[in-house]
Amino acid sequence: MNDRSAAPRRPLTLWIRRVAVLTQKDLKQLLRDIPLLIFVVYVFTLDIYVAGVGMTGDLLNAKLTVHDADHSQSSRELSYRFMLPYFDFAGEVTRPVHGLDLLDRGKTMMVLDIPARFDETLRNGQETAHLQLQVDASNVALGYLAPSYVERIIGYFSQDYAQRVRMSPISSGDPPPVIASIDNRTRVFFNTNLNGHWFNAVGQWLTMMTVVAVLLPAAAFVREKERGTIEQLLVSPVTPFQVMLSKVIATTLLVLLGSAASMYAIMQPLIGVPFRGDALLFFALNALYVFNISGLGLLMATFVRNQAQVGMLTILISAPMTMLSGTWTAPESMPPWLAELVNWSPLHHFIECSYGIIFRGAGLDVLWPSVLALIGLGGALFGMCVWRFRRQFG
């Protein structure tokens, strides 16, 4: 009875043992490649910290120059509201042309022009008081943010001025001034303080994990082609599927270790990124995504001949994938044809999973469409990889 029940299990056990031995070999090769190992440690630790702390989407220390043609209490009060840390008040100019000259020479980023009779216009209330803001939009991101910050400051100034008018004493018999106002109340979920450092840290982790998951298996495969050990594997009792699978498993284990270090040693304690979801589900989907991208890296490796070509193709694949998958730019802001193409990127679907688990605490009941997409894309990529391997070395 025992011999008969054990007999069918021997091929499966042997198959698993061969994959385990190949995986152990690939892990040893990766750990012996010191420059590549240093790169992996850096991108999962120091690089995440620098991106989370050093990069910000806020407007900080923007140089502002003022041309005040009114020289009234209201114009001075408005000018002094542009303070650090958002604005660096760079002083006043006597003529508008001097402000344009500063913009041309890059000495200031904005010039606020306050016209004459500004205070008088506000006090009369019969016409609209106009201001002019000239912005250097050479940096498009800052050029977009700066006017919005200025509009908020001017809006608060207008509200405060209207409040002072409402509270000022009036003559007997005169009706109190009626000034319309709008009370806008906004409630922010999942990132109450709009902390951009959280988004930058997670976005950089996604980007570098993609680069590593493409680079490691491709580099390992091409290294064996350069050294001629791939031919030795072909004459051994292993299948192309086992050869590919072992490299994917080795890469997945290393990336999971790096992701754990990023989350629990960098993002949470040093940057304060919350983790509201299930850790087991998070790392399971992390492994599924690495399986996808590793298959893409191995497929790429079947077309190249040396390590230099691996590096160039890794950049060629990972750069557009990260830029056009929603990591830094929302697909809704892309052209329709490009937004449809984004759905074929594994990173796009993993972004939905990672952000959902980390920030919203989402589970499989919410993330299952993205999980199914990852499974389908991963199976297709790995199948193409095995087919290409057999065609090249069969």
Tab-separated table of C-alpha atoms in Angstrom:
chain	number	residue	atom	x	y	z
A	1	MET	CA	0.000	0.000	0.000
A	2	ASN	CA	2.731	2.472	0.977
A	3	ASP	CA	4.846	1.695	-2.101
A	4	ARG	CA	1.870	2.065	-4.453
A	5	SER	CA	0.750	5.390	-2.913
A	6	ALA	CA	4.277	6.788	-2.963
A	7	ALA	CA	4.937	5.852	-6.601
A	8	PRO	CA	2.731	8.549	-8.208
A	9	ARG	CA	4.234	11.170	-5.949
A	10	ARG	CA	7.834	10.545	-7.018
A	11	PRO	CA	7.685	12.432	-10.351
A	12	LEU	CA	6.083	15.466	-8.677
A	13	THR	CA	8.589	15.338	-5.810
A	14	LEU	CA	11.466	15.062	-8.267
A	15	TRP	CA	10.074	17.957	-10.297
A	16	ILE	CA	9.824	20.161	-7.203
A	17	ARG	CA	13.327	19.194	-6.055
A	18	ARG	CA	14.802	20.132	-9.428
A	19	VAL	CA	13.099	23.527	-9.332
A	20	ALA	CA	14.320	24.037	-5.748
A	21	VAL	CA	17.908	23.205	-6.712
A	22	LEU	CA	17.775	25.546	-9.705
A	23	THR	CA	16.284	28.292	-7.529
A	24	GLN	CA	19.037	27.830	-4.959
A	25	LYS	CA	21.616	28.100	-7.755
A	26	ASP	CA	20.051	31.317	-9.082
A	27	LEU	CA	19.916	32.844	-5.602
A	28	LYS	CA	23.599	32.103	-5.046
A	29	GLN	CA	24.469	33.688	-8.385
A	30	LEU	CA	22.487	36.812	-7.532
A	31	LEU	CA	24.060	37.119	-4.094
A	32	ARG	CA	27.561	36.711	-5.540
A	33	ASP	CA	27.027	39.586	-7.977
A	34	ILE	CA	28.116	42.345	-5.561
A	35	PRO	CA	27.412	45.404	-7.788
A	36	LEU	CA	23.917	44.130	-8.601
A	37	LEU	CA	23.285	43.301	-4.939
A	38	ILE	CA	24.367	46.803	-3.862
A	39	PHE	CA	21.977	48.253	-6.446
A	40	VAL	CA	19.071	46.172	-5.107
A	41	VAL	CA	19.778	47.189	-1.500
A	42	TYR	CA	19.996	50.852	-2.494
A	43	VAL	CA	16.737	51.009	-4.468
A	44	PHE	CA	14.747	49.384	-1.653
A	45	THR	CA	16.190	51.518	1.153
A	46	LEU	CA	18.022	54.806	0.574
A	47	ASP	CA	16.332	55.527	-2.753
A	48	ILE	CA	12.866	55.163	-1.185
A	49	TYR	CA	13.835	57.432	1.706
A	50	VAL	CA	15.284	60.133	-0.561
A	51	ALA	CA	12.213	60.052	-2.806
A	52	GLY	CA	9.822	60.193	0.143
A	53	VAL	CA	11.598	62.984	2.017
A	54	GLY	CA	13.357	64.963	-0.706
A	55	MET	CA	10.615	65.036	-3.347
A	56	THR	CA	7.459	67.028	-2.813
A	57	GLY	CA	4.550	68.161	-4.918
A	58	ASP	CA	4.021	71.291	-2.831
A	59	LEU	CA	5.085	74.804	-3.737
A	60	LEU	CA	8.000	75.824	-1.508
A	61	ASN	CA	10.242	78.908	-1.448
A	62	ALA	CA	8.871	80.321	-4.717
A	63	LYS	CA	10.405	83.762	-5.279
A	64	LEU	CA	7.756	86.488	-5.533
A	65	THR	CA	8.395	90.100	-6.547
A	66	VAL	CA	5.763	92.809	-6.079
A	67	HIS	CA	5.108	95.984	-8.017
A	68	ASP	CA	2.959	98.097	-5.690
A	69	ALA	CA	1.585	101.163	-7.483
A	70	ASP	CA	-0.918	101.888	-4.707
A	71	HIS	CA	1.261	101.976	-1.551
A	72	SER	CA	-1.812	101.681	0.656
A	73	GLN	CA	-2.499	99.698	3.795
A	74	SER	CA	-4.474	97.128	1.804
A	75	SER	CA	-1.743	96.617	-0.804
A	76	ARG	CA	0.952	96.249	1.879
A	77	GLU	CA	-1.207	93.776	3.823
A	78	LEU	CA	-1.744	91.700	0.690
A	79	SER	CA	1.978	91.706	-0.150
A	80	TYR	CA	2.974	90.549	3.331
A	81	ARG	CA	0.664	87.538	3.129
A	82	PHE	CA	3.043	85.841	0.709
A	83	MET	CA	5.301	84.293	3.324
A	84	LEU	CA	7.501	81.266	3.867
A	85	PRO	CA	7.455	78.317	3.456
A	86	TYR	CA	5.391	78.669	0.274
A	87	PHE	CA	6.701	82.016	-0.983
A	88	ASP	CA	10.036	83.763	-0.674
A	89	PHE	CA	9.276	87.496	-0.829
A	90	ALA	CA	12.016	88.882	-3.067
A	91	GLY	CA	11.157	92.556	-2.605
A	92	GLU	CA	9.486	95.264	-4.685
A	93	VAL	CA	10.195	96.882	-8.028
A	94	THR	CA	9.355	100.458	-8.951
A	95	ARG	CA	8.262	99.790	-12.525
A	96	PRO	CA	6.495	96.811	-14.171
A	97	VAL	CA	9.252	96.498	-16.769
A	98	HIS	CA	11.742	95.758	-13.983
A	99	GLY	CA	9.624	92.790	-12.931
A	100	LEU	CA	9.585	91.444	-16.495
A	101	ASP	CA	13.371	91.793	-16.585
A	102	LEU	CA	13.670	89.703	-13.405
A	103	LEU	CA	11.443	87.043	-14.978
A	104	ASP	CA	13.560	87.005	-18.139
A	105	ARG	CA	16.764	86.537	-16.167
A	106	GLY	CA	15.279	83.850	-13.891
A	107	LYS	CA	15.776	85.966	-10.759
A	108	THR	CA	12.155	85.583	-9.690
A	109	MET	CA	9.331	83.179	-10.423
A	110	MET	CA	6.329	85.506	-10.074
A	111	VAL	CA	5.586	89.203	-10.285
A	112	LEU	CA	2.442	90.484	-8.582
A	113	ASP	CA	1.288	93.823	-9.997
A	114	ILE	CA	-0.981	95.836	-7.660
A	115	PRO	CA	-2.472	98.799	-9.563
A	116	ALA	CA	-3.054	102.323	-8.324
A	117	ARG	CA	-6.333	103.033	-6.480
A	118	PHE	CA	-6.480	99.403	-5.342
A	119	ASP	CA	-7.512	100.309	-1.786
A	120	GLU	CA	-9.951	102.938	-3.003
A	121	THR	CA	-11.633	100.437	-5.308
A	122	LEU	CA	-12.037	97.983	-2.455
A	123	ARG	CA	-13.559	100.591	-0.159
A	124	ASN	CA	-16.021	101.881	-2.749
A	125	GLY	CA	-17.220	98.407	-3.653
A	126	GLN	CA	-18.721	99.657	-6.925
A	127	GLU	CA	-16.327	97.876	-9.246
A	128	THR	CA	-13.994	94.906	-9.235
A	129	ALA	CA	-10.442	95.383	-8.005
A	130	HIS	CA	-8.007	93.852	-10.496
A	131	LEU	CA	-4.589	92.323	-9.885
A	132	GLN	CA	-2.084	90.937	-12.366
A	133	LEU	CA	0.141	87.915	-11.696
A	134	GLN	CA	2.942	87.095	-14.135
A	135	VAL	CA	4.403	83.589	-13.702
A	136	ASP	CA	7.497	81.908	-15.098
A	137	ALA	CA	6.074	78.562	-16.228
A	138	SER	CA	9.350	77.088	-17.515
A	139	ASN	CA	8.739	74.436	-14.863
A	140	VAL	CA	5.194	73.425	-15.783
A	141	ALA	CA	4.418	71.767	-12.452
A	142	LEU	CA	5.389	74.833	-10.440
A	143	GLY	CA	3.775	77.107	-13.008
A	144	TYR	CA	0.532	75.239	-12.434
A	145	LEU	CA	0.774	75.281	-8.649
A	146	ALA	CA	1.823	78.899	-8.159
A	147	PRO	CA	-1.364	80.587	-9.472
A	148	SER	CA	-3.552	78.270	-7.405
A	149	TYR	CA	-1.652	79.198	-4.232
A	150	VAL	CA	-1.886	82.888	-5.094
A	151	GLU	CA	-5.613	82.612	-5.775
A	152	ARG	CA	-6.163	81.042	-2.358
A	153	ILE	CA	-4.211	83.791	-0.603
A	154	ILE	CA	-6.089	86.516	-2.470
A	155	GLY	CA	-9.361	84.724	-1.733
A	156	TYR	CA	-8.615	84.682	2.001
A	157	PHE	CA	-7.600	88.352	1.833
A	158	SER	CA	-10.902	89.177	0.146
A	159	GLN	CA	-12.870	87.275	2.792
A	160	ASP	CA	-11.029	89.034	5.620
A	161	TYR	CA	-11.601	92.421	4.017
A	162	ALA	CA	-15.309	91.687	3.599
A	163	GLN	CA	-15.471	90.603	7.237
A	164	ARG	CA	-13.924	93.885	8.357
A	165	VAL	CA	-16.458	95.791	6.284
A	166	ARG	CA	-19.275	93.802	7.805
A	167	MET	CA	-17.972	94.477	11.339
A	168	SER	CA	-17.256	98.179	10.802
A	169	PRO	CA	-19.583	100.725	12.479
A	170	ILE	CA	-22.341	102.218	10.299
A	171	SER	CA	-24.332	105.420	10.521
A	172	SER	CA	-27.711	105.401	12.233
A	173	GLY	CA	-30.519	104.575	9.894
A	174	ASP	CA	-28.272	103.034	7.231
A	175	PRO	CA	-28.868	99.343	6.512
A	176	PRO	CA	-25.945	97.032	7.268
A	177	PRO	CA	-23.904	96.065	4.226
A	178	VAL	CA	-24.909	92.720	2.725
A	179	ILE	CA	-21.958	90.758	1.360
A	180	ALA	CA	-22.643	87.336	-0.107
A	181	SER	CA	-20.327	84.483	0.880
A	182	ILE	CA	-19.940	80.805	0.056
A	183	ASP	CA	-19.085	78.224	2.700
A	184	ASN	CA	-17.262	75.365	0.991
A	185	ARG	CA	-16.520	72.380	3.245
A	186	THR	CA	-14.235	69.671	1.891
A	187	ARG	CA	-13.618	66.287	3.471
A	188	VAL	CA	-10.522	64.333	2.469
A	189	PHE	CA	-10.321	60.556	2.860
A	190	PHE	CA	-7.310	58.197	3.175
A	191	ASN	CA	-4.703	61.028	3.237
A	192	THR	CA	-6.312	63.684	5.416
A	193	ASN	CA	-3.331	66.029	5.487
A	194	LEU	CA	-2.655	65.608	1.732
A	195	ASN	CA	0.844	64.416	2.587
A	196	GLY	CA	2.696	64.185	-0.730
A	197	HIS	CA	5.617	62.323	0.868
A	198	TRP	CA	3.444	59.217	1.231
A	199	PHE	CA	2.584	59.224	-2.458
A	200	ASN	CA	6.200	59.861	-3.503
A	201	ALA	CA	7.569	57.032	-1.361
A	202	VAL	CA	5.052	54.439	-2.573
A	203	GLY	CA	5.397	55.631	-6.176
A	204	GLN	CA	9.181	55.329	-6.059
A	205	TRP	CA	8.900	51.865	-4.512
A	206	LEU	CA	6.623	50.755	-7.360
A	207	THR	CA	8.999	52.195	-9.936
A	208	MET	CA	12.161	50.627	-8.565
A	209	MET	CA	10.495	47.291	-7.860
A	210	THR	CA	9.511	47.175	-11.534
A	211	VAL	CA	13.079	47.916	-12.624
A	212	VAL	CA	14.530	45.243	-10.323
A	213	ALA	CA	11.949	42.611	-11.316
A	214	VAL	CA	12.775	43.146	-14.993
A	215	LEU	CA	16.542	43.433	-14.543
A	216	LEU	CA	17.391	40.535	-12.216
A	217	PRO	CA	16.008	37.540	-14.167
A	218	ALA	CA	17.128	39.008	-17.490
A	219	ALA	CA	20.653	39.577	-16.179
A	220	ALA	CA	20.816	36.063	-14.713
A	221	PHE	CA	19.633	34.483	-17.959
A	222	VAL	CA	22.015	36.469	-20.174
A	223	ARG	CA	24.896	35.745	-17.781
A	224	GLU	CA	24.345	32.030	-18.353
A	225	LYS	CA	24.243	32.568	-22.117
A	226	GLU	CA	27.531	34.482	-21.980
A	227	ARG	CA	29.238	31.813	-19.878
A	228	GLY	CA	27.825	28.898	-21.846
A	229	THR	CA	26.120	27.297	-18.831
A	230	ILE	CA	22.724	27.464	-20.537
A	231	GLU	CA	23.821	24.615	-22.825
A	232	GLN	CA	24.710	22.540	-19.759
A	233	LEU	CA	21.208	23.059	-18.417
A	234	LEU	CA	19.700	21.994	-21.735
A	235	VAL	CA	21.419	18.595	-21.614
A	236	SER	CA	20.402	18.051	-17.970
A	237	PRO	CA	17.056	16.441	-17.044
A	238	VAL	CA	15.245	19.760	-16.611
A	239	THR	CA	12.622	21.405	-18.784
A	240	PRO	CA	12.638	24.987	-20.109
A	241	PHE	CA	9.695	25.691	-17.828
A	242	GLN	CA	11.714	24.648	-14.783
A	243	VAL	CA	14.688	26.765	-15.854
A	244	MET	CA	12.494	29.851	-16.242
A	245	LEU	CA	10.436	29.197	-13.125
A	246	SER	CA	13.506	28.914	-10.905
A	247	LYS	CA	14.732	32.347	-11.991
A	248	VAL	CA	11.299	33.861	-11.391
A	249	ILE	CA	11.122	32.323	-7.897
A	250	ALA	CA	14.621	33.577	-7.015
A	251	THR	CA	13.742	37.093	-8.186
A	252	THR	CA	10.418	37.010	-6.335
A	253	LEU	CA	12.048	36.022	-3.046
A	254	LEU	CA	14.641	38.789	-3.325
A	255	VAL	CA	12.055	41.435	-4.279
A	256	LEU	CA	9.714	40.381	-1.459
A	257	LEU	CA	12.573	40.773	1.001
A	258	GLY	CA	13.342	44.195	-0.422
A	259	SER	CA	9.673	45.242	-0.311
A	260	ALA	CA	9.424	44.198	3.323
A	261	ALA	CA	12.527	46.272	4.124
A	262	SER	CA	11.073	49.253	2.245
A	263	MET	CA	7.734	49.091	4.024
A	264	TYR	CA	8.750	48.231	7.580
A	265	ALA	CA	12.204	49.855	7.793
A	266	ILE	CA	11.805	52.972	5.615
A	267	MET	CA	8.269	53.992	4.657
A	268	GLN	CA	6.442	53.338	7.926
A	269	PRO	CA	8.972	54.370	10.621
A	270	LEU	CA	10.824	57.143	8.761
A	271	ILE	CA	8.203	58.631	6.421
A	272	GLY	CA	5.022	57.714	8.281
A	273	VAL	CA	3.255	55.912	5.416
A	274	PRO	CA	0.192	54.118	6.844
A	275	PHE	CA	-0.571	50.468	6.172
A	276	ARG	CA	-4.294	49.840	6.582
A	277	GLY	CA	-4.754	46.550	4.737
A	278	ASP	CA	-3.915	42.869	5.091
A	279	ALA	CA	-0.153	42.289	4.982
A	280	LEU	CA	-0.539	38.696	3.761
A	281	LEU	CA	-2.695	39.801	0.823
A	282	PHE	CA	-0.281	42.627	0.071
A	283	PHE	CA	2.768	40.380	-0.214
A	284	ALA	CA	0.829	37.708	-2.103
A	285	LEU	CA	-0.153	40.240	-4.754
A	286	ASN	CA	3.392	41.597	-4.652
A	287	ALA	CA	4.655	38.132	-5.569
A	288	LEU	CA	2.042	37.853	-8.320
A	289	TYR	CA	3.183	41.146	-9.819
A	290	VAL	CA	6.860	40.167	-9.677
A	291	PHE	CA	5.914	36.933	-11.483
A	292	ASN	CA	4.400	39.087	-14.255
A	293	ILE	CA	7.344	41.427	-14.631
A	294	SER	CA	9.950	38.659	-14.293
A	295	GLY	CA	8.317	36.867	-17.204
A	296	LEU	CA	8.636	40.087	-19.192
A	297	GLY	CA	12.312	40.327	-18.239
A	298	LEU	CA	13.007	36.748	-19.290
A	299	LEU	CA	11.178	37.275	-22.567
A	300	MET	CA	13.383	40.314	-23.176
A	301	ALA	CA	16.510	38.274	-22.347
A	302	THR	CA	15.813	35.813	-25.161
A	303	PHE	CA	16.368	38.636	-27.670
A	304	VAL	CA	19.660	40.059	-26.307
A	305	ARG	CA	23.207	38.762	-26.233
A	306	ASN	CA	25.047	40.611	-23.440
A	307	GLN	CA	24.588	42.476	-20.171
A	308	ALA	CA	24.863	45.920	-21.804
A	309	GLN	CA	21.853	45.177	-23.974
A	310	VAL	CA	19.964	44.006	-20.888
A	311	GLY	CA	20.525	47.380	-19.217
A	312	MET	CA	19.397	49.345	-22.268
A	313	LEU	CA	16.256	47.261	-22.816
A	314	THR	CA	15.405	47.432	-19.103
A	315	ILE	CA	15.298	51.226	-19.353
A	316	LEU	CA	13.391	51.022	-22.632
A	317	ILE	CA	10.706	48.821	-21.040
A	318	SER	CA	10.489	50.090	-17.457
A	319	ALA	CA	10.574	53.847	-18.169
A	320	PRO	CA	7.423	54.075	-20.327
A	321	MET	CA	5.718	51.430	-18.203
A	322	THR	CA	6.112	53.472	-15.017
A	323	MET	CA	5.264	56.790	-16.673
A	324	LEU	CA	2.166	55.497	-18.481
A	325	SER	CA	0.723	53.093	-15.915
A	326	GLY	CA	-0.636	55.608	-13.423
A	327	THR	CA	2.311	55.721	-11.024
A	328	TRP	CA	2.933	59.428	-11.535
A	329	THR	CA	0.213	60.404	-14.041
A	330	ALA	CA	-3.456	59.456	-13.781
A	331	PRO	CA	-4.738	57.506	-16.828
A	332	GLU	CA	-7.805	59.765	-16.861
A	333	SER	CA	-5.589	62.664	-17.959
A	334	MET	CA	-4.114	60.732	-20.897
A	335	PRO	CA	-5.427	60.614	-24.486
A	336	PRO	CA	-8.209	57.995	-24.895
A	337	TRP	CA	-6.125	55.611	-27.009
A	338	LEU	CA	-3.257	55.715	-24.510
A	339	ALA	CA	-5.613	55.239	-21.551
A	340	GLU	CA	-6.875	52.047	-23.209
A	341	LEU	CA	-3.316	50.850	-23.787
A	342	VAL	CA	-2.557	51.319	-20.082
A	343	ASN	CA	-4.922	48.426	-19.272
A	344	TRP	CA	-2.375	46.013	-20.818
A	345	SER	CA	0.302	47.028	-18.320
A	346	PRO	CA	0.706	44.775	-15.249
A	347	LEU	CA	1.943	47.776	-13.262
A	348	HIS	CA	-1.355	49.611	-13.803
A	349	HIS	CA	-3.293	46.794	-12.153
A	350	PHE	CA	-0.768	46.393	-9.344
A	351	ILE	CA	-1.026	50.114	-8.596
A	352	GLU	CA	-4.731	49.622	-7.947
A	353	CYS	CA	-3.911	46.750	-5.588
A	354	SER	CA	-1.029	48.396	-3.708
A	355	TYR	CA	-2.701	51.785	-3.195
A	356	GLY	CA	-5.944	50.070	-2.277
A	357	ILE	CA	-4.327	47.881	0.389
A	358	ILE	CA	-1.884	50.455	1.799
A	359	PHE	CA	-4.112	53.533	1.966
A	360	ARG	CA	-7.699	52.251	1.878
A	361	GLY	CA	-7.447	48.819	3.494
A	362	ALA	CA	-9.173	47.198	0.502
A	363	GLY	CA	-9.609	43.423	0.237
A	364	LEU	CA	-10.138	40.892	-2.523
A	365	ASP	CA	-13.824	41.765	-2.703
A	366	VAL	CA	-12.752	45.131	-4.144
A	367	LEU	CA	-9.480	44.242	-5.877
A	368	TRP	CA	-10.503	41.037	-7.657
A	369	PRO	CA	-10.715	42.610	-11.169
A	370	SER	CA	-7.101	43.785	-10.899
A	371	VAL	CA	-6.007	40.426	-9.481
A	372	LEU	CA	-7.613	38.546	-12.384
A	373	ALA	CA	-5.894	40.898	-14.831
A	374	LEU	CA	-2.524	40.231	-13.164
A	375	ILE	CA	-3.074	36.463	-13.365
A	376	GLY	CA	-4.039	36.620	-17.036
A	377	LEU	CA	-1.166	38.899	-18.059
A	378	GLY	CA	1.341	36.895	-16.012
A	379	GLY	CA	0.300	33.596	-17.570
A	380	ALA	CA	0.501	35.058	-21.067
A	381	LEU	CA	3.954	36.586	-20.514
A	382	PHE	CA	5.388	33.438	-18.953
A	383	GLY	CA	3.914	31.276	-21.709
A	384	MET	CA	5.494	33.505	-24.363
A	385	CYS	CA	8.784	33.316	-22.498
A	386	VAL	CA	8.821	29.490	-22.451
A	387	TRP	CA	7.798	29.369	-26.116
A	388	ARG	CA	10.593	31.751	-27.060
A	389	PHE	CA	13.128	29.761	-24.999
A	390	ARG	CA	12.205	26.501	-26.722
A	391	ARG	CA	12.363	28.133	-30.123
A	392	GLN	CA	15.786	29.636	-29.434
A	393	PHE	CA	17.461	26.668	-27.753
A	394	GLY	CA	15.261	23.735	-28.736
